[in-house]
Short mmCIF file of C-alpha atoms in Angstrom, two decimals:
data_model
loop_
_atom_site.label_atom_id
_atom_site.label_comp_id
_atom_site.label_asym_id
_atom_site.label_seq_id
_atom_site.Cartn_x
_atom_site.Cartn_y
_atom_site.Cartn_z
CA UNK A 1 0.00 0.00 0.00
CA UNK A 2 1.13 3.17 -1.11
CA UNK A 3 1.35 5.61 2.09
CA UNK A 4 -0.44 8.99 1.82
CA UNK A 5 1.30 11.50 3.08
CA UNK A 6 -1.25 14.68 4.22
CA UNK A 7 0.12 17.81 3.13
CA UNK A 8 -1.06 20.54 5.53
CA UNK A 9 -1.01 24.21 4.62
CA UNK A 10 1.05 26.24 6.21
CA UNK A 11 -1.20 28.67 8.42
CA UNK A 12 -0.63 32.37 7.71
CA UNK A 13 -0.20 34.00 11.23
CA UNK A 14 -2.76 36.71 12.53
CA UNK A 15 -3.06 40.54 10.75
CA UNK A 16 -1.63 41.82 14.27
CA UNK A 17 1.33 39.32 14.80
CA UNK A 18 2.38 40.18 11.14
CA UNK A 19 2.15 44.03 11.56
CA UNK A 20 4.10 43.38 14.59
CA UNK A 21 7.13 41.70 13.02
CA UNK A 22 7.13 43.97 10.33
CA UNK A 23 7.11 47.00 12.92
CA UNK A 24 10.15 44.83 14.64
CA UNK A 25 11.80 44.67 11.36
CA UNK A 26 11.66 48.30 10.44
CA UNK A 27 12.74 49.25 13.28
CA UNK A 28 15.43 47.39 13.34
CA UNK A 29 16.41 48.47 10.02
CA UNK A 30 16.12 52.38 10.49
CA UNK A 31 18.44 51.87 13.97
CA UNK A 32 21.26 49.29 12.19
CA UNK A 33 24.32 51.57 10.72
CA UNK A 34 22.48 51.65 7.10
CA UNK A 35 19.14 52.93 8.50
CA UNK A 36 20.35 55.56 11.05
CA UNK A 37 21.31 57.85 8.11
CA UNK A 38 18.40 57.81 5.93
CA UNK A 39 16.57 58.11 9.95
CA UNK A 40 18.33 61.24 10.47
CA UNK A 41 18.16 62.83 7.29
CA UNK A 42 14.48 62.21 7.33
CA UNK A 43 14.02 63.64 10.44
CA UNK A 44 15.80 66.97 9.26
CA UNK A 45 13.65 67.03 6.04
CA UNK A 46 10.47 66.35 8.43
CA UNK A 47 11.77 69.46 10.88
CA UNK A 48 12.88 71.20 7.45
CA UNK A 49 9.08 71.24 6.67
CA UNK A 50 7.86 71.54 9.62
CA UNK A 51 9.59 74.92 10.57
CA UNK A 52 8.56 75.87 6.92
CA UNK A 53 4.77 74.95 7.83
CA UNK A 54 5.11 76.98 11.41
CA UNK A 55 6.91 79.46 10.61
CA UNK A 56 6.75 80.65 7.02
CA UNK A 57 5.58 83.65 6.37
CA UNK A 58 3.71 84.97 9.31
CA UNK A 59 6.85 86.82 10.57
CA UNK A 60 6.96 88.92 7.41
CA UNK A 61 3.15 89.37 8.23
CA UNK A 62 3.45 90.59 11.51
CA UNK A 63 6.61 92.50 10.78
CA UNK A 64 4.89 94.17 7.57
CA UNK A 65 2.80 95.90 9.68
CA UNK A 66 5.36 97.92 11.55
CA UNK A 67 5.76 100.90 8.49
CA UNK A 68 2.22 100.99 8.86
CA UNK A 69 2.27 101.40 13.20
CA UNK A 70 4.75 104.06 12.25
CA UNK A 71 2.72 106.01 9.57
CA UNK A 72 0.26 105.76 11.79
CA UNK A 73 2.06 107.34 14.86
CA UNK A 74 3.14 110.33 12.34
CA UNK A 75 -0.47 111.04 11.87
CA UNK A 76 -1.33 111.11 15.56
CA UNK A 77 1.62 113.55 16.23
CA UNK A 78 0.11 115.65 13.37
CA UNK A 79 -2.96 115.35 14.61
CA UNK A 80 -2.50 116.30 18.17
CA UNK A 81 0.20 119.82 17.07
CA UNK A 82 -2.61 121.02 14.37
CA UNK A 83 -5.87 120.16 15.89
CA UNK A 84 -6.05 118.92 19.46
CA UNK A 85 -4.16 120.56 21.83
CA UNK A 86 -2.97 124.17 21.50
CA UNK A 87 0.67 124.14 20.51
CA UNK A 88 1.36 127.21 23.32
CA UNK A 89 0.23 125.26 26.26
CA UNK A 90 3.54 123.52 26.63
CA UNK A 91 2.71 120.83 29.08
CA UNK A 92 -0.43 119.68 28.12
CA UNK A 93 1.37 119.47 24.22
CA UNK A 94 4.56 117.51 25.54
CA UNK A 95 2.44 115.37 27.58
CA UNK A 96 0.00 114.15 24.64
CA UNK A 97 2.73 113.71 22.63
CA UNK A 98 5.09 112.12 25.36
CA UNK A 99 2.57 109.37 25.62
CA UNK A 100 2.00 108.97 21.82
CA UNK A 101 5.92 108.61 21.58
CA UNK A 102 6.52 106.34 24.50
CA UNK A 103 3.45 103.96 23.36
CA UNK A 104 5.18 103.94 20.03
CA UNK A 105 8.82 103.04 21.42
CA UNK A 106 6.93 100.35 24.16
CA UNK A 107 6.05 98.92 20.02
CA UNK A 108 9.37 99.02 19.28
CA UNK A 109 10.49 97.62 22.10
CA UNK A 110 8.93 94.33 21.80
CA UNK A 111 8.90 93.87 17.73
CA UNK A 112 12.85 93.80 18.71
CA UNK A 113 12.58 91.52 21.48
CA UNK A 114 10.06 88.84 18.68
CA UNK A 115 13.00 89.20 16.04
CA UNK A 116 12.57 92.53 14.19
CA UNK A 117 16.14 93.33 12.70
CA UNK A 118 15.23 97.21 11.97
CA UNK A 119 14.27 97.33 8.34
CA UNK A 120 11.25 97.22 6.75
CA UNK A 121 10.25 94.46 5.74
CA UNK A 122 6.97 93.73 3.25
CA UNK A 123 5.07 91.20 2.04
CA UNK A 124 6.70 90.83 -1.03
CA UNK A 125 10.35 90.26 1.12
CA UNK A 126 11.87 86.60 0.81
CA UNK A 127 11.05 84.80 3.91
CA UNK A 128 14.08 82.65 5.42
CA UNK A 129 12.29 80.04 5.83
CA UNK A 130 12.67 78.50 2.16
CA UNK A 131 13.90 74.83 2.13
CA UNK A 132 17.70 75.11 2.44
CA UNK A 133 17.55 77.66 5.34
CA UNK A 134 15.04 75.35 7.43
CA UNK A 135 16.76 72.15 6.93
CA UNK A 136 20.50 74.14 7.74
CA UNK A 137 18.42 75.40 10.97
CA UNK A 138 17.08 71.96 11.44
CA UNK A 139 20.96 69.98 11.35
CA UNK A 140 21.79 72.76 13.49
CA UNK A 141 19.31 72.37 16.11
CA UNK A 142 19.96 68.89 16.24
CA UNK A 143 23.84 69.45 16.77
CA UNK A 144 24.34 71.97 18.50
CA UNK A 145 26.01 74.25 16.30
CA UNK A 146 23.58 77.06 16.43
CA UNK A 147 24.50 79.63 14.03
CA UNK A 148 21.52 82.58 15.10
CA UNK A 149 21.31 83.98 11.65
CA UNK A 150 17.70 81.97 11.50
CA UNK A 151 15.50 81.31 14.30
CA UNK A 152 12.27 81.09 15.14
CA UNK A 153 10.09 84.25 15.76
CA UNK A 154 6.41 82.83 16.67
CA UNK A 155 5.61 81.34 19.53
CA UNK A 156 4.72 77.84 18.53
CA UNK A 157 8.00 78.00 16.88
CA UNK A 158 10.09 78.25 19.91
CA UNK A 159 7.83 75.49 21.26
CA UNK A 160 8.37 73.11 18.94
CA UNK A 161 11.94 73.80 18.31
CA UNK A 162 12.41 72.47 21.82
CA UNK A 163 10.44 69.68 21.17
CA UNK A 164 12.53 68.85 18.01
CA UNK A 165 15.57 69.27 19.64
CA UNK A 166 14.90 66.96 22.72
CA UNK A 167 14.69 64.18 20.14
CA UNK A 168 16.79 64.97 17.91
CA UNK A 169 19.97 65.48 20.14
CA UNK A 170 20.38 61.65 20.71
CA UNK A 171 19.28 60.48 17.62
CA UNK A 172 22.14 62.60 16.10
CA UNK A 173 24.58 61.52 19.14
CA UNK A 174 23.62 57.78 17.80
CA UNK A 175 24.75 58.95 14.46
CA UNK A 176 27.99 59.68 15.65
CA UNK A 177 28.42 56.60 17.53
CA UNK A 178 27.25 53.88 14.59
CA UNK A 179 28.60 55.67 11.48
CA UNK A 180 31.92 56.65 13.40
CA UNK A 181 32.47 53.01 14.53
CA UNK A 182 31.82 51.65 11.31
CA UNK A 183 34.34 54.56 9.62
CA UNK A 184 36.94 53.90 12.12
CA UNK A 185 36.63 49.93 11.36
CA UNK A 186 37.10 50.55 7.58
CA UNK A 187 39.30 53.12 8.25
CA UNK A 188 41.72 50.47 9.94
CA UNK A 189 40.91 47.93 7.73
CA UNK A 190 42.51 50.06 5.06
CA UNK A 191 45.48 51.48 7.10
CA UNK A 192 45.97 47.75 8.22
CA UNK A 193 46.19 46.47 4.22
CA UNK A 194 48.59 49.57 3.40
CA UNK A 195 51.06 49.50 6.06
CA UNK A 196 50.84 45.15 6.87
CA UNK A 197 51.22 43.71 3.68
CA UNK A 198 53.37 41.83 2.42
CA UNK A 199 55.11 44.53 0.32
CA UNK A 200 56.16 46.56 2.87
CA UNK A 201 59.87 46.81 3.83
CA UNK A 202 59.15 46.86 7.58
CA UNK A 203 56.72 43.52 7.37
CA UNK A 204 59.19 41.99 5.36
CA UNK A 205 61.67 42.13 7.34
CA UNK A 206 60.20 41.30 10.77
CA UNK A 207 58.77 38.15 8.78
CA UNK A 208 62.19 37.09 7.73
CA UNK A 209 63.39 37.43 10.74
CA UNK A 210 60.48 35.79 12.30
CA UNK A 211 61.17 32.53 9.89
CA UNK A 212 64.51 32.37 10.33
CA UNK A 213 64.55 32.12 14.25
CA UNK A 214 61.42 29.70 14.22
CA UNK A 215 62.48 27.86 11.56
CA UNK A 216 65.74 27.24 13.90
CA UNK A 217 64.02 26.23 16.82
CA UNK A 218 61.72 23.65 15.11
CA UNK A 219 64.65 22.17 13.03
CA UNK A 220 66.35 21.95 16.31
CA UNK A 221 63.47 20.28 17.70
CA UNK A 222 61.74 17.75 15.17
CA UNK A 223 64.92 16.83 13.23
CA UNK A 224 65.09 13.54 14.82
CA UNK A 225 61.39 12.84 14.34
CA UNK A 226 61.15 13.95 10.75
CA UNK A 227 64.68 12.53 10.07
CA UNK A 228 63.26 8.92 10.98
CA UNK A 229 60.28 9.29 8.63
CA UNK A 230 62.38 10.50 5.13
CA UNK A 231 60.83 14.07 5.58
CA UNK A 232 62.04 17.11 4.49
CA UNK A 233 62.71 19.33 7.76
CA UNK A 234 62.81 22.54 6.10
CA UNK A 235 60.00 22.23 3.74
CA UNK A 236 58.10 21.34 7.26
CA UNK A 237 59.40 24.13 9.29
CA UNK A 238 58.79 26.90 6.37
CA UNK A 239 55.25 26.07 5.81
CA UNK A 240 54.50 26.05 9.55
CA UNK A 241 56.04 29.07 10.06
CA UNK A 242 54.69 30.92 6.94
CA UNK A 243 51.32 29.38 8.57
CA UNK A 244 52.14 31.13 11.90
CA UNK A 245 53.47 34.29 10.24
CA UNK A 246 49.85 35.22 8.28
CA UNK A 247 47.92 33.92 11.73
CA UNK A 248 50.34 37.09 13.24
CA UNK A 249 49.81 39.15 10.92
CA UNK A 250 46.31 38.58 10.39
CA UNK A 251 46.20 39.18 14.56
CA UNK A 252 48.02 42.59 13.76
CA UNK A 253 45.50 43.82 10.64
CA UNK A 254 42.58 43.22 13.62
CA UNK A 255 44.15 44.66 16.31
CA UNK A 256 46.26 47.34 14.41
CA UNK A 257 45.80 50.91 15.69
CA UNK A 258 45.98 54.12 13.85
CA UNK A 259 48.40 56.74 14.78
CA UNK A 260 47.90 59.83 16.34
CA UNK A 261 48.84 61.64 13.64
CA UNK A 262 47.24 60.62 10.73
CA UNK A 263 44.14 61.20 12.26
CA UNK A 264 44.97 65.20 13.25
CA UNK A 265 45.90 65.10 8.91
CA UNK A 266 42.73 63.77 8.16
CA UNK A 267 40.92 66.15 10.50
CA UNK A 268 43.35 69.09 9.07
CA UNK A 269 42.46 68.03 5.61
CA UNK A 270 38.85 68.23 5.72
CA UNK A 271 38.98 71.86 7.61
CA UNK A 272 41.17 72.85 4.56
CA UNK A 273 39.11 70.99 1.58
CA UNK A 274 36.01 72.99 3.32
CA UNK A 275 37.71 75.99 3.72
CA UNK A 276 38.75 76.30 0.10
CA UNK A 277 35.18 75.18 -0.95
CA UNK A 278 33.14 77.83 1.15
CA UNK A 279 35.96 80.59 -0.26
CA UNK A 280 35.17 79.75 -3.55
CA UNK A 281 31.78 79.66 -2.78
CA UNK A 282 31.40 82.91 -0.68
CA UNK A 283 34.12 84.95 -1.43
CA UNK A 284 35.97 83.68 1.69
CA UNK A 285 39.53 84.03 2.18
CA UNK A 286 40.93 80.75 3.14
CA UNK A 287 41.42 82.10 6.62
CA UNK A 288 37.61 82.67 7.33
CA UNK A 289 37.06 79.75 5.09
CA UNK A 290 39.14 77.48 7.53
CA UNK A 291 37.82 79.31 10.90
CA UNK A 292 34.11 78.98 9.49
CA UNK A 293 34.55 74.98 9.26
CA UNK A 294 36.73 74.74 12.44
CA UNK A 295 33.92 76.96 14.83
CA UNK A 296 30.94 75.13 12.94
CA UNK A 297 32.77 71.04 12.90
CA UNK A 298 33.42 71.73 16.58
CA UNK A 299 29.99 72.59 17.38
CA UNK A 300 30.58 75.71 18.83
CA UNK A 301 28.77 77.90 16.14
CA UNK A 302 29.43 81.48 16.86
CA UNK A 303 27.24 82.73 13.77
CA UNK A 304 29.86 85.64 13.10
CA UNK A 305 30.90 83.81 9.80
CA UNK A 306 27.62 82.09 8.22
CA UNK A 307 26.80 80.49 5.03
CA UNK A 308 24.47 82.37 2.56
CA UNK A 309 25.39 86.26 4.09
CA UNK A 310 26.75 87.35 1.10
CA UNK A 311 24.31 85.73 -1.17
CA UNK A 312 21.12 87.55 -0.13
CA UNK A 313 19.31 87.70 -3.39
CA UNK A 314 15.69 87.17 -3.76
CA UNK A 315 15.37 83.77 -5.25
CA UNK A 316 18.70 83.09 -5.60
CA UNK A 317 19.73 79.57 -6.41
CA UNK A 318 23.43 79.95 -5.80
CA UNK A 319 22.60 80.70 -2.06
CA UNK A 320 19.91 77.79 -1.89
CA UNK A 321 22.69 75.65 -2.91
CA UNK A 322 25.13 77.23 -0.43
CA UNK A 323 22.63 76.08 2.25
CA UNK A 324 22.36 72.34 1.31
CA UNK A 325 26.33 72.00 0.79
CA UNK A 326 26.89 73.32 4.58
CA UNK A 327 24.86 70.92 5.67
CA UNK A 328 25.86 67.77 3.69
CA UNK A 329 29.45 69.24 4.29
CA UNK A 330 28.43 69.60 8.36
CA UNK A 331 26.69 65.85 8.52
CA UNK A 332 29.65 63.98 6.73
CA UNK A 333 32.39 66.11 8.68
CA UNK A 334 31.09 65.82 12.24
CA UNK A 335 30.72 61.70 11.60
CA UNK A 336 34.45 62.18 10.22
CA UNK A 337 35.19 63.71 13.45
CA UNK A 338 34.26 61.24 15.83
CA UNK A 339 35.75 58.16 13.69
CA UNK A 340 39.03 60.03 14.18
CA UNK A 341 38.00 60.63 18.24
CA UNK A 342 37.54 57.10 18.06
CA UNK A 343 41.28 56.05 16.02
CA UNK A 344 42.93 58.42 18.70
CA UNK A 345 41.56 57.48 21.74
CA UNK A 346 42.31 53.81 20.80
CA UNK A 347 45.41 54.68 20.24
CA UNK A 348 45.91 56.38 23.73
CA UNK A 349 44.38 53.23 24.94
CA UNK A 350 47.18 51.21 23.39
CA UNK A 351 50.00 53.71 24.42
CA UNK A 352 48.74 53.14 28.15
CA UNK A 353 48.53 49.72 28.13
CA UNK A 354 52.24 49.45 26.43
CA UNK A 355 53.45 51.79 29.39
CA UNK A 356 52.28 49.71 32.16
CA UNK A 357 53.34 46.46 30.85
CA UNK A 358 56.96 49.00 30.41
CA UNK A 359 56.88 49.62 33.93
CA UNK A 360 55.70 46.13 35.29
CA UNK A 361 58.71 44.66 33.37
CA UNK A 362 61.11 46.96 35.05
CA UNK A 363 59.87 46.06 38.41
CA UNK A 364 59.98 42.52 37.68
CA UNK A 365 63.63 43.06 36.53
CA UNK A 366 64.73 45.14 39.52
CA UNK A 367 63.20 42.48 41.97
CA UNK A 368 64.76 39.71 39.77
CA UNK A 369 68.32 41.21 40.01
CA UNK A 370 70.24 39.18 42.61
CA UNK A 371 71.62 41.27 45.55
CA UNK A 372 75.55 40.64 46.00
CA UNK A 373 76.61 39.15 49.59
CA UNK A 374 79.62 40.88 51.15
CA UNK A 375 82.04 38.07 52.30
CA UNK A 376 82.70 40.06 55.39
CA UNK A 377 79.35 39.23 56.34
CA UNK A 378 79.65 35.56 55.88
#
């Protein structure tokens, strides 16, 4: 009898369960090394627009009506000298128009404290708040660079500025951690392959030297053994040690450690590849060009210098562009940053550890140095 074999279908697991996974999965994905850049460059576009949506344009419409609170103040004054008071009663006239001018200045006053610069400004002025200028505000919310040349001016922007920067600080932070690891890892992985292989005269060398004195210790060793079976000893002792030899330096590529200063050239070389970009760009010397990307890669943003100031054009693309290459230029060179943090402080790691296996060896030494015995004594 033939046997029948019962084929069951494969249930599909509930709606729920499988929304869950897939929220497991995404999430996984947007916090692995790949996702947390596309994660943070969404959440700049998101703040980008949402900054745009907030703010906009209803600073220019509150500030458009100060030429008209001024016009209108004119009047008043006009009114009260021709038709109100009588011009020879001095202290009812400076009183009337003490108050007009103090309510007027009390205006002033707080326009200046919500963000008014001092010009005029329209409804037909360019708002800041295009695209470029919020997402630059936006990656420099988020890390702490904080130019000043844009900021919020309404209330609910302030609010959720805050907001956007409570979440945004560690997600960025967490930016710098993955992508700096995984830069510093490649980064060694390349230094390792340069500087270890097998081309190199220093490698060379310690290998030869490294096969000749094992290769004389195992010969020593086995040359009875191998003698007694027809063998070859120093076909034997070469390929173990050329075995031994890539395990050690295969050992060295993983653990090899990047010196100090490399990483202040690569760090150097960036400041001075931006600085000759933005003076090319804005008209820059190289020595504003080179303190602009120093103050703004170091986070400490002192908006003196700022991308954009000498581009102020209505609808200018050249500035728009200005905007977007600061921050793609900001984003790649802070992650740049912390992978060299992380190749120096490894380094200093390494360095310490050398030293105090330095100094335990020259204690062991001075306690292993026999003390001479006088033969008066004896």
């Amino acid at each position: 009898m033939e046997r029948k074999r019962s084929i069951r279908r494969r249930q599909k697991p509930p709606f729920a369960e499988r929304a869950k996974d897939h929220c497991r999965n995404f999430t996984a994905f947007m916090f692995s090394n790949v996702g947390i850049i596309f994660l943070v460059v969404l959440y700049m576009i998101a703040g980008a627009f949402m900054f745009i949506a907030i703010e906009g344009n209803e600073a220019l419409e509150r500030f458009a009506q100060i030429p008209f609170k001024r016009n209108e103040t004119a009047m008043r004054l006009w009114q009260i000298s021709c038709c109100e008071v009588n011009v020879f009663n001095k202290s009812v006239f400076e009183e009337k128009v003490g108050n007009e001018i103090r309510a007027y200045q009390e205006k002033i006053v707080l326009w200046a404290r919500r963000g008014w610069q001092g010009s005029d400004i329209t409804l037909e002025s360019e708002s800041p708040w295009s695209f470029s200028g919020a997402f630059l505000y936006s990656l420099t919310v988020i890390t702490t660079i904080g130019y000043g040349n844009i900021v919020p001016r309404t209330e609910w922007g302030k609010i959720a500025t805050i907001f956007y920067t409570i979440i945004g600080m560690p997600l960025f932070l967490l930016y710098l951690s993955n992508i700096g690891d995984i830069l510093a890892k490649s980064f060694k992985w390349i230094y390792a392959k340069f500087c270890l292989c097998r081309v190199c005269p220093g490698v060379a060398r310690r290998r030869a030297m490294r096969a000749r004195r094992r290769a004389h210790t195992e010969e020593r060793d086995y040359s009875s053994e191998v003698g007694d079976n027809g063998y070859d000893a120093n076909t034997i002792n070469t390929s173990n040690v050329d075995e031994e030899i890539e395990e050690e330096i295969t050992a060295e590529t993983n653990t090899v450690t990047v010196p100090i200063t490399i990483c202040i050239m690569i760090m150097i070389g960036y400041i001075f590849f931006g600085a000759r970009l933005f003076a090319d760009w804005e008209n820059w010397d190289i020595l504003d060009g080179s303190y602009f990307c120093f103050i703004s890669l170091s986070s400490i943003g002192f908006g003196d210098i700022v991308p954009g100031a000498s581009l102020q054009t209505k609808g200018d693309t050249k500035m728009e562009i200005s905007f977007i290459l600061c921050a793609i230029y900001l984003l790649l060179g802070m992650a740049l940053i912390a992978m060299c943090f992380n190749l120096m402080q490894e380094q200093v790691i390494y360095k310490i550890r050398s030293l105090k296996k330095c100094v335990r060896g020259c204690f062991r030494c001075a306690k292993a140095v026999p003390v001479p015995i006088d033969e008066a004594e004896i």
